mmCIF file of C-alpha atoms in Angstrom:
data_model
loop_
_atom_site.group_PDB
_atom_site.id
_atom_site.type_symbol
_atom_site.label_atom_id
_atom_site.label_comp_id
_atom_site.label_asym_id
_atom_site.label_seq_id
_atom_site.Cartn_x
_atom_site.Cartn_y
_atom_site.Cartn_z
ATOM 1 C CA ARG A 1 -186.394 -8.032 102.020
ATOM 2 C CA GLU A 2 -185.045 -5.513 99.218
ATOM 3 C CA SER A 3 -183.418 -6.950 96.081
ATOM 4 C CA GLY A 4 -179.669 -7.072 96.439
ATOM 5 C CA LYS A 5 -179.408 -6.307 100.086
ATOM 6 C CA LYS A 6 -177.771 -8.887 102.550
ATOM 7 C CA LYS A 7 -180.273 -11.068 104.181
ATOM 8 C CA GLN A 8 -180.881 -9.972 107.949
ATOM 9 C CA ARG A 9 -180.445 -12.325 110.637
ATOM 10 C CA GLY A 10 -183.722 -14.017 111.611
ATOM 11 C CA THR A 11 -185.279 -13.688 108.102
ATOM 12 C CA MET A 12 -186.010 -16.413 105.589
ATOM 13 C CA ALA A 13 -184.787 -16.057 102.028
ATOM 14 C CA PRO A 14 -187.688 -16.157 99.345
ATOM 15 C CA LYS A 15 -186.245 -19.499 98.054
ATOM 16 C CA ASN A 16 -186.527 -21.158 101.361
ATOM 17 C CA TYR A 17 -190.122 -19.832 101.962
ATOM 18 C CA ARG A 18 -191.085 -21.251 98.678
ATOM 19 C CA MET A 19 -189.639 -24.658 99.741
ATOM 20 C CA TYR A 20 -191.572 -24.555 102.956
ATOM 21 C CA GLU A 21 -194.814 -23.492 101.221
ATOM 22 C CA GLN A 22 -194.403 -26.151 98.491
ATOM 23 C CA THR A 23 -193.595 -28.933 101.194
ATOM 24 C CA VAL A 24 -196.593 -28.103 103.116
ATOM 25 C CA ARG A 25 -198.829 -28.007 100.027
ATOM 26 C CA LEU A 26 -197.610 -31.072 98.381
ATOM 27 C CA HIS A 27 -196.901 -33.671 101.108
ATOM 28 C CA ILE A 28 -198.300 -32.407 104.529
ATOM 29 C CA ASN A 29 -201.592 -30.993 103.713
ATOM 30 C CA PRO A 30 -202.811 -33.935 101.556
ATOM 31 C CA ALA A 31 -201.946 -36.270 104.475
ATOM 32 C CA ILE A 32 -203.065 -34.183 107.526
ATOM 33 C CA GLY A 33 -204.210 -31.001 106.299
ATOM 34 C CA LYS A 34 -207.908 -31.247 107.570
ATOM 35 C CA ARG A 35 -207.017 -32.921 110.979
ATOM 36 C CA ARG A 36 -206.435 -31.122 114.288
ATOM 37 C CA LEU A 37 -202.813 -30.986 115.170
ATOM 38 C CA LYS A 38 -203.443 -32.677 118.523
ATOM 39 C CA ASP A 39 -204.967 -35.673 116.834
ATOM 40 C CA VAL A 40 -202.076 -36.337 114.381
ATOM 41 C CA THR A 41 -199.914 -39.206 115.305
ATOM 42 C CA GLU A 42 -196.378 -40.135 114.878
ATOM 43 C CA PRO A 43 -197.168 -43.139 112.455
ATOM 44 C CA GLU A 44 -199.155 -40.626 110.325
ATOM 45 C CA LEU A 45 -196.031 -38.475 110.083
ATOM 46 C CA ARG A 46 -193.865 -41.526 109.294
ATOM 47 C CA ARG A 47 -196.170 -42.350 106.477
ATOM 48 C CA ILE A 48 -195.780 -38.997 104.854
ATOM 49 C CA LEU A 49 -191.909 -39.629 104.752
ATOM 50 C CA ASN A 50 -192.319 -43.159 103.745
ATOM 51 C CA GLY A 51 -194.648 -42.177 101.041
ATOM 52 C CA MET A 52 -191.862 -39.985 99.405
ATOM 53 C CA LYS A 53 -189.885 -43.301 98.401
ATOM 54 C CA GLY A 54 -187.934 -42.349 95.272
ATOM 55 C CA ASP A 55 -187.641 -38.720 96.107
ATOM 56 C CA SER A 56 -183.897 -37.565 96.832
ATOM 57 C CA TYR A 57 -182.491 -37.781 100.386
ATOM 58 C CA SER A 58 -182.315 -34.088 100.582
ATOM 59 C CA HIS A 59 -186.100 -33.576 99.540
ATOM 60 C CA ILE A 60 -187.190 -36.038 102.209
ATOM 61 C CA ALA A 61 -184.815 -34.561 104.856
ATOM 62 C CA LYS A 62 -186.285 -31.010 104.013
ATOM 63 C CA THR A 63 -189.872 -32.368 104.592
ATOM 64 C CA ARG A 64 -188.901 -33.773 107.886
ATOM 65 C CA ILE A 65 -187.389 -30.541 109.080
ATOM 66 C CA VAL A 66 -190.713 -28.856 108.053
ATOM 67 C CA ILE A 67 -192.649 -31.344 109.961
ATOM 68 C CA LYS A 68 -190.603 -31.294 112.945
ATOM 69 C CA ALA A 69 -190.617 -27.385 113.006
ATOM 70 C CA MET A 70 -194.446 -27.243 112.677
ATOM 71 C CA PHE A 71 -195.077 -29.717 115.584
ATOM 72 C CA ARG A 72 -192.187 -28.331 117.843
ATOM 73 C CA GLN A 73 -193.751 -24.776 117.479
ATOM 74 C CA ALA A 74 -197.293 -26.044 118.124
ATOM 75 C CA PHE A 75 -195.973 -27.747 121.240
ATOM 76 C CA ALA A 76 -193.830 -24.903 122.565
ATOM 77 C CA SER A 77 -196.987 -22.642 122.082
ATOM 78 C CA ARG A 78 -199.073 -25.326 124.106
ATOM 79 C CA ILE A 79 -201.388 -25.938 121.094
ATOM 80 C CA ILE A 80 -200.679 -29.538 121.417
ATOM 81 C CA PRO A 81 -199.924 -31.610 124.584
ATOM 82 C CA TYR A 82 -197.033 -33.563 123.091
ATOM 83 C CA ASP A 83 -194.912 -33.388 119.845
ATOM 84 C CA PRO A 84 -195.565 -36.338 117.639
ATOM 85 C CA ALA A 85 -192.666 -35.497 115.484
ATOM 86 C CA ALA A 86 -190.110 -35.272 118.351
ATOM 87 C CA LEU A 87 -188.558 -38.578 117.505
ATOM 88 C CA LEU A 88 -189.465 -38.763 113.624
ATOM 89 C CA GLU A 89 -186.498 -40.355 111.985
ATOM 90 C CA MET A 90 -185.341 -40.537 108.370
ATOM 91 C CA PRO A 91 -186.566 -43.331 106.264
ATOM 92 C CA ALA A 92 -184.183 -45.336 104.150
ATOM 93 C CA ALA A 93 -183.353 -42.998 101.274
ATOM 94 C CA GLU A 94 -180.121 -42.980 99.100
ATOM 95 C CA LYS A 95 -177.964 -39.835 99.119
ATOM 96 C CA GLY A 96 -177.401 -38.386 95.754
ATOM 97 C CA LYS A 97 -173.782 -38.478 94.545
ATOM 98 C CA ARG A 98 -172.244 -35.989 92.351
ATOM 99 C CA ARG A 99 -169.298 -36.613 90.076
ATOM 100 C CA SER A 100 -167.085 -34.522 87.732
ATOM 101 C CA LEU A 101 -167.643 -34.711 83.864
ATOM 102 C CA THR A 102 -165.430 -37.322 82.138
ATOM 103 C CA GLU A 103 -163.069 -35.968 79.525
ATOM 104 C CA GLU A 104 -165.295 -37.484 76.860
ATOM 105 C CA GLU A 105 -168.237 -35.739 78.464
ATOM 106 C CA LYS A 106 -166.374 -32.485 78.674
ATOM 107 C CA ILE A 107 -165.591 -32.696 74.919
ATOM 108 C CA ILE A 108 -169.174 -33.182 74.061
ATOM 109 C CA PHE A 109 -170.154 -30.425 76.584
ATOM 110 C CA TYR A 110 -167.872 -27.866 74.987
ATOM 111 C CA GLN A 111 -168.867 -28.788 71.495
ATOM 112 C CA ILE A 112 -172.631 -28.271 72.433
ATOM 113 C CA ALA A 113 -171.994 -25.175 74.393
ATOM 114 C CA ALA A 114 -170.108 -23.489 71.502
ATOM 115 C CA ASP A 115 -173.423 -23.214 69.617
ATOM 116 C CA HIS A 116 -175.424 -22.045 72.693
ATOM 117 C CA PRO A 117 -176.184 -18.348 73.393
ATOM 118 C CA HIS A 118 -174.714 -18.614 77.056
ATOM 119 C CA GLY A 119 -171.908 -21.262 75.841
ATOM 120 C CA MET A 120 -169.161 -19.083 77.146
ATOM 121 C CA LEU A 121 -170.581 -18.866 80.598
ATOM 122 C CA PHE A 122 -171.151 -22.609 80.720
ATOM 123 C CA ARG A 123 -167.627 -23.269 79.467
ATOM 124 C CA PHE A 124 -166.265 -20.966 82.164
ATOM 125 C CA MET A 125 -168.241 -22.810 84.922
ATOM 126 C CA VAL A 126 -167.117 -26.217 83.786
ATOM 127 C CA SER A 127 -163.426 -25.060 83.413
ATOM 128 C CA THR A 128 -163.300 -23.393 86.725
ATOM 129 C CA GLY A 129 -165.570 -25.586 88.768
ATOM 130 C CA MET A 130 -167.273 -22.604 90.176
ATOM 131 C CA ARG A 131 -170.930 -22.860 91.359
ATOM 132 C CA PRO A 132 -173.521 -20.773 89.612
ATOM 133 C CA ASN A 133 -173.995 -18.415 92.497
ATOM 134 C CA GLU A 134 -170.188 -17.873 92.691
ATOM 135 C CA VAL A 135 -170.155 -16.990 88.989
ATOM 136 C CA ALA A 136 -172.980 -14.561 89.438
ATOM 137 C CA ALA A 137 -171.060 -12.758 92.098
ATOM 138 C CA ALA A 138 -167.576 -12.684 90.320
ATOM 139 C CA LYS A 139 -166.263 -9.346 89.138
ATOM 140 C CA VAL A 140 -163.606 -8.580 86.435
ATOM 141 C CA GLY A 141 -161.287 -7.802 89.437
ATOM 142 C CA ASP A 142 -161.553 -11.402 90.418
ATOM 143 C CA LEU A 143 -159.808 -12.690 87.278
ATOM 144 C CA ASP A 144 -155.945 -12.819 86.953
ATOM 145 C CA PHE A 145 -155.082 -13.613 83.486
ATOM 146 C CA LYS A 146 -151.350 -13.585 84.039
ATOM 147 C CA ARG A 147 -151.476 -16.427 86.401
ATOM 148 C CA ASN A 148 -154.700 -17.972 85.067
ATOM 149 C CA LEU A 149 -156.566 -17.720 88.242
ATOM 150 C CA VAL A 150 -160.217 -16.611 89.492
ATOM 151 C CA ARG A 151 -160.386 -15.557 92.974
ATOM 152 C CA VAL A 152 -163.755 -17.013 94.483
ATOM 153 C CA ASN A 153 -164.779 -15.283 97.682
ATOM 154 C CA LYS A 154 -168.424 -14.228 97.190
ATOM 155 C CA ALA A 155 -171.531 -15.775 96.154
ATOM 156 C CA VAL A 156 -175.159 -14.527 95.122
ATOM 157 C CA GLU A 157 -177.794 -15.988 97.796
ATOM 158 C CA SER A 158 -179.861 -18.522 96.103
ATOM 159 C CA GLY A 159 -183.379 -17.103 95.286
ATOM 160 C CA SER A 160 -182.273 -13.469 95.738
ATOM 161 C CA LYS A 161 -179.899 -10.893 94.375
ATOM 162 C CA ALA A 162 -177.884 -10.586 97.683
ATOM 163 C CA VAL A 163 -174.087 -11.187 97.563
ATOM 164 C CA SER A 164 -172.734 -12.774 100.698
ATOM 165 C CA ASP A 165 -169.638 -14.966 101.476
ATOM 166 C CA THR A 166 -169.273 -18.456 99.647
ATOM 167 C CA LYS A 167 -169.971 -21.591 101.587
ATOM 168 C CA THR A 168 -166.517 -21.990 102.907
ATOM 169 C CA SER A 169 -165.313 -18.842 104.730
ATOM 170 C CA LEU A 170 -161.933 -18.920 103.033
ATOM 171 C CA ASP A 171 -161.101 -17.352 99.683
ATOM 172 C CA ARG A 172 -159.957 -19.831 96.962
ATOM 173 C CA PHE A 173 -158.476 -19.699 93.774
ATOM 174 C CA THR A 174 -159.581 -21.784 90.859
ATOM 175 C CA ILE A 175 -157.525 -22.217 87.678
ATOM 176 C CA LEU A 176 -158.634 -20.894 84.295
ATOM 177 C CA ASN A 177 -158.215 -23.845 82.099
ATOM 178 C CA THR A 178 -157.259 -22.019 78.923
ATOM 179 C CA ALA A 179 -155.551 -25.144 77.564
ATOM 180 C CA GLU A 180 -159.006 -26.911 77.016
ATOM 181 C CA ASP A 181 -160.951 -23.872 76.103
ATOM 182 C CA LYS A 182 -159.218 -21.133 73.887
ATOM 183 C CA THR A 183 -162.289 -18.770 74.456
ATOM 184 C CA PHE A 184 -160.993 -17.391 77.717
#
């Protein structure tokens, strides 16, 4: 896909392709790479996921998706007589929790960002709560300095330069917190 163009339906973003390739190379091939697909069993697939103990829930879930997709396609194409991944469940894994910075952390963050070449961008992101891909798609026209608002309605697709809608379909406005950071 050409840089800066919207992703076409049925295609894969470069970032997703890299994730699939890395998952196969690091987790699946070492466990079953030299085996024939029809000889792979569900317990072997479970061992791959269980062997990822300590990895994030998201990382394990993506690996499971890749395994299930591989075997579902092999079964649909009649390469294998049954799908050993059909009932593959997630092992116990802790979902990551994100939190906002505390006021003390914000003060330290702003102090460090003041000396960083991209500090203003980092301060803008923290003060507005915008995601990096939303900031990358923002235009000057999205800023309303009279009301201290930023209109957030577009985002750069991860791993590309294509601009599309944000995760939520509704526009949202976020407050420019000029009281905390006088650089805006």
